[in-house]
Short mmCIF file of C-alpha atoms and ligand atoms in Angstrom, two decimals:
data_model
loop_
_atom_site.label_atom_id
_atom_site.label_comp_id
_atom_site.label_asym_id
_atom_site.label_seq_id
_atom_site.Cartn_x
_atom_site.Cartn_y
_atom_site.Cartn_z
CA UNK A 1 0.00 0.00 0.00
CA UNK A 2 1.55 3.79 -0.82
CA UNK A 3 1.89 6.33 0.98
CA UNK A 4 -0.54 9.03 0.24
CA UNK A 5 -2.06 12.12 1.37
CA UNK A 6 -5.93 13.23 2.37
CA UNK A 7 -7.53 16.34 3.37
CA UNK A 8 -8.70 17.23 6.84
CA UNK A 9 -10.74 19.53 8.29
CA UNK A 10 -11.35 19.95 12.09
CA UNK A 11 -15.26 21.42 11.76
CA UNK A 12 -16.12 24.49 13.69
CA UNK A 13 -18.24 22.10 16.65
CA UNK A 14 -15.44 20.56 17.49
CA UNK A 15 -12.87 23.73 17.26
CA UNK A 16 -15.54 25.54 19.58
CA UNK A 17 -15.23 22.54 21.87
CA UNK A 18 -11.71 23.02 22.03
CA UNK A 19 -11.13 19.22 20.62
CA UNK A 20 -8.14 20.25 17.82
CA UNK A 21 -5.46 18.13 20.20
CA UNK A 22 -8.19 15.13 21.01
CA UNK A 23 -9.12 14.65 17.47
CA UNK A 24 -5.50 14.89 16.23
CA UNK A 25 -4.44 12.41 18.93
CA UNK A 26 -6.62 9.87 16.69
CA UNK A 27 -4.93 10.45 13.68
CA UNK A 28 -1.62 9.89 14.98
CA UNK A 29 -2.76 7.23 16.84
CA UNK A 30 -3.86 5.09 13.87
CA UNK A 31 -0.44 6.17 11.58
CA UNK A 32 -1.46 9.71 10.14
CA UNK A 33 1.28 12.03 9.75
CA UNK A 34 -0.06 15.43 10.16
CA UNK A 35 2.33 16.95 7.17
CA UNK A 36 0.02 20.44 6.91
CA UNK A 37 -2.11 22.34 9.81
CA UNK A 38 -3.85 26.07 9.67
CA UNK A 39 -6.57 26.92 11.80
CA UNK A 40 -8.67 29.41 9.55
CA UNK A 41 -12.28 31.15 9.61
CA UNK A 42 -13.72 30.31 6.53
CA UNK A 43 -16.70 33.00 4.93
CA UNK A 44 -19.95 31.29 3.81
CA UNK A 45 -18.48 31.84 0.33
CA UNK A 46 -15.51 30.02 0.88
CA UNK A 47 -17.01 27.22 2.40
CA UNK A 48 -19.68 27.14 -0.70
CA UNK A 49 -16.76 26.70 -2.89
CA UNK A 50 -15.04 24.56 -1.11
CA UNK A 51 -18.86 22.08 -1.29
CA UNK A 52 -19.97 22.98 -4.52
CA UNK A 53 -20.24 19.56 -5.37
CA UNK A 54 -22.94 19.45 -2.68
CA UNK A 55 -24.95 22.46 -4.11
CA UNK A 56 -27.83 20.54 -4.88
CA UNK A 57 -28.15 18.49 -1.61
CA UNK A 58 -30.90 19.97 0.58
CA UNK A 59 -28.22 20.76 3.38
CA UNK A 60 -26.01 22.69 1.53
CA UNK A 61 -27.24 25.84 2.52
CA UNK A 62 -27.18 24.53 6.74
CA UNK A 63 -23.67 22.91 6.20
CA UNK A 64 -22.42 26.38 4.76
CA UNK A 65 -23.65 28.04 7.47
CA UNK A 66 -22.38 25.79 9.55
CA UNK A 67 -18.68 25.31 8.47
CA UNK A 68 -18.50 29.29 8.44
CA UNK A 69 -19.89 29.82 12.09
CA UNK A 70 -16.52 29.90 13.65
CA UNK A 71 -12.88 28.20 13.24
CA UNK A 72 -11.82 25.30 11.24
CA UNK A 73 -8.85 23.42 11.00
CA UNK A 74 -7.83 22.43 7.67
CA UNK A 75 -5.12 19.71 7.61
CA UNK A 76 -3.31 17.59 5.97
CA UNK A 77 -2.66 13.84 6.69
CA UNK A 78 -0.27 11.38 5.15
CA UNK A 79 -0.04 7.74 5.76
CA UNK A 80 -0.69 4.38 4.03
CA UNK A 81 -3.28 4.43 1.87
CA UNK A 82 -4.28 7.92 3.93
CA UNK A 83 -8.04 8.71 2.40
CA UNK A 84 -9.31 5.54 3.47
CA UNK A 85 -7.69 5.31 7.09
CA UNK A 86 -8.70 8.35 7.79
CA UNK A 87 -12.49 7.92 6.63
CA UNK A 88 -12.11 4.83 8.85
CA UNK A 89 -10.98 6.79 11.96
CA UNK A 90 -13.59 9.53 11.24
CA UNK A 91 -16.37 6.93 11.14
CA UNK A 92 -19.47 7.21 9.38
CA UNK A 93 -21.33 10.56 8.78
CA UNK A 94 -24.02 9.99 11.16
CA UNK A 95 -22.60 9.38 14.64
CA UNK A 96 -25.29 7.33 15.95
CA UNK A 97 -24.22 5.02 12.85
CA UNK A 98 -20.56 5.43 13.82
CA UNK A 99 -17.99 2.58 15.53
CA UNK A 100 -16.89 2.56 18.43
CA UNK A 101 -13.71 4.47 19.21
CA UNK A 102 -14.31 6.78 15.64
CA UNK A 103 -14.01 10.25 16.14
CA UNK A 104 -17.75 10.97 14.99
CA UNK A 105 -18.21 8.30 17.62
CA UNK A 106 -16.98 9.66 20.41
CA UNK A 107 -16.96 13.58 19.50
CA UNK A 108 -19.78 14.80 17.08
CA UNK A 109 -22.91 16.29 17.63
CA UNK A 110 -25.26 15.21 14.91
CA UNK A 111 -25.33 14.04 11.04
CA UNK A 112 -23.99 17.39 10.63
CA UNK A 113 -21.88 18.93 13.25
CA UNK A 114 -19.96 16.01 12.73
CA UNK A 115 -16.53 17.50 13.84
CA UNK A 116 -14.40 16.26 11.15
CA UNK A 117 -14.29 16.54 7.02
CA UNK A 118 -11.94 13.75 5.06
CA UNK A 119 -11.73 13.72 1.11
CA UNK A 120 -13.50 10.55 -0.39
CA UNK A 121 -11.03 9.83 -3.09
CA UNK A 122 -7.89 10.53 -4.00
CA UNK A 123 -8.60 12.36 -6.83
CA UNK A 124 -10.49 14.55 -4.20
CA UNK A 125 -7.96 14.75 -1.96
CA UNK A 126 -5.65 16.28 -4.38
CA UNK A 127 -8.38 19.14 -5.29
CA UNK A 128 -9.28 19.51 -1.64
CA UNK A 129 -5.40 19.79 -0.30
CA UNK A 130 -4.82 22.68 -3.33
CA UNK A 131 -8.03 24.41 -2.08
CA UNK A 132 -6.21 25.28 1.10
CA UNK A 133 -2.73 25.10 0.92
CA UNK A 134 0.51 25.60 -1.12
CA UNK A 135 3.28 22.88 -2.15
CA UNK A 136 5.32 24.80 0.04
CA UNK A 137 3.05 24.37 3.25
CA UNK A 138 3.26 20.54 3.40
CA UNK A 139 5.87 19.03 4.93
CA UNK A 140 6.36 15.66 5.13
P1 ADP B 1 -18.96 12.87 4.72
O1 ADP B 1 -18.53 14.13 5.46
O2 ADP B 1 -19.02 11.70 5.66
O3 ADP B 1 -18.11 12.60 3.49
P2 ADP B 1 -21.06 13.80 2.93
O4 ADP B 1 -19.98 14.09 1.94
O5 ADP B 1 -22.21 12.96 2.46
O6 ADP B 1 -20.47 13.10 4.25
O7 ADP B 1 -21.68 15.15 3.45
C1 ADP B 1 -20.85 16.28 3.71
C2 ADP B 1 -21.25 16.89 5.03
O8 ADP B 1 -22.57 17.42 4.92
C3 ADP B 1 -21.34 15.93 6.22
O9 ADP B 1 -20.09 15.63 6.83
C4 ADP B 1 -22.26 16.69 7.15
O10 ADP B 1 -21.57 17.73 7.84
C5 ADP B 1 -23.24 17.31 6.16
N1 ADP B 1 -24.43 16.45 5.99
C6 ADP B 1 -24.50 15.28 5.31
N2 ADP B 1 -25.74 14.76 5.34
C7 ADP B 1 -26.48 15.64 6.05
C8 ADP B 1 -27.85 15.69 6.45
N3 ADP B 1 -28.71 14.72 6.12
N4 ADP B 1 -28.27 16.76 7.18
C9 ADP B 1 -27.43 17.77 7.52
N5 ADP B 1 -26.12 17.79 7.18
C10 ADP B 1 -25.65 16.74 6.46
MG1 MG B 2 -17.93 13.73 1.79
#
């Protein structure tokens, strides 16, 4: 399995909570390599662009609103096969639908103050990680 890279981002419920150190316990714990880190306030804008391909879901508009109510952090993780272990330690979307020991499990509020956003794909991952950060930023 390669070593690849997958973007993160710490959701404002869980910033506001004060969870940043908690939640990146878990990634290190299961082999993530936290290569990239910024802690940013995104504009409802921002985060529209940043879920455009979830314009036409009937939450967009909430998870906007949402993701710009206060301060993300927007990482980025590298490990074996990175997207999928970290949509494993994440857990599913909906927490009560979540494993044990996830951190949707353990930390988020609902379906969608989830507390944690991970790429689906690689070929996501690679858009996502350019959406917020430079070549020169990550370091592995
Ligand atoms: P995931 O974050 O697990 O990849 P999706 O890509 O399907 O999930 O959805 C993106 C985000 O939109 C979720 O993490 C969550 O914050 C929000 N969301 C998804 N489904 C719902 C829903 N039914 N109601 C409210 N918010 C939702
Ligand atoms: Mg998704």
């Amino acid at each position: 399995m390669a070593v690849t890279r997958t973007l993160s981002i710490i959701k404002p419920d869980a910033t506001k909570r004060n969870l940043t150190g908690a939640i990146n316990a878990k990634f290190e714990a299961a082999g993530l390599r936290i290569v990239a880190q910024k802690r940013l306030h995104l504009t409802k804008a921002q985060a529209g662009a940043f879920y455009a391909v979830h314009a036409e879901r009937p939450f967009y508009d909430e998870l906007c609103t949402f993701m710009a109510s206060g301060p993300v952090v927007a990482q980025v993780l590298e490990g074996e096969d990175a997207v999928a272990k970290n949509r494993e330690v994440m857990g599913a979307t909906n927490p009560a639908q979540a494993d044990e020991g996830t951190i949707r499990k353990e930390f988020a509020l609902s379906i969608g103050e989830n507390s944690v956003h991970g790429s689906d794909s690689e070929e996501n991952a690679a858009i996502e990680i350019a959406f917020f950060f430079s070549g020169l930023e990550i370091v592995g």
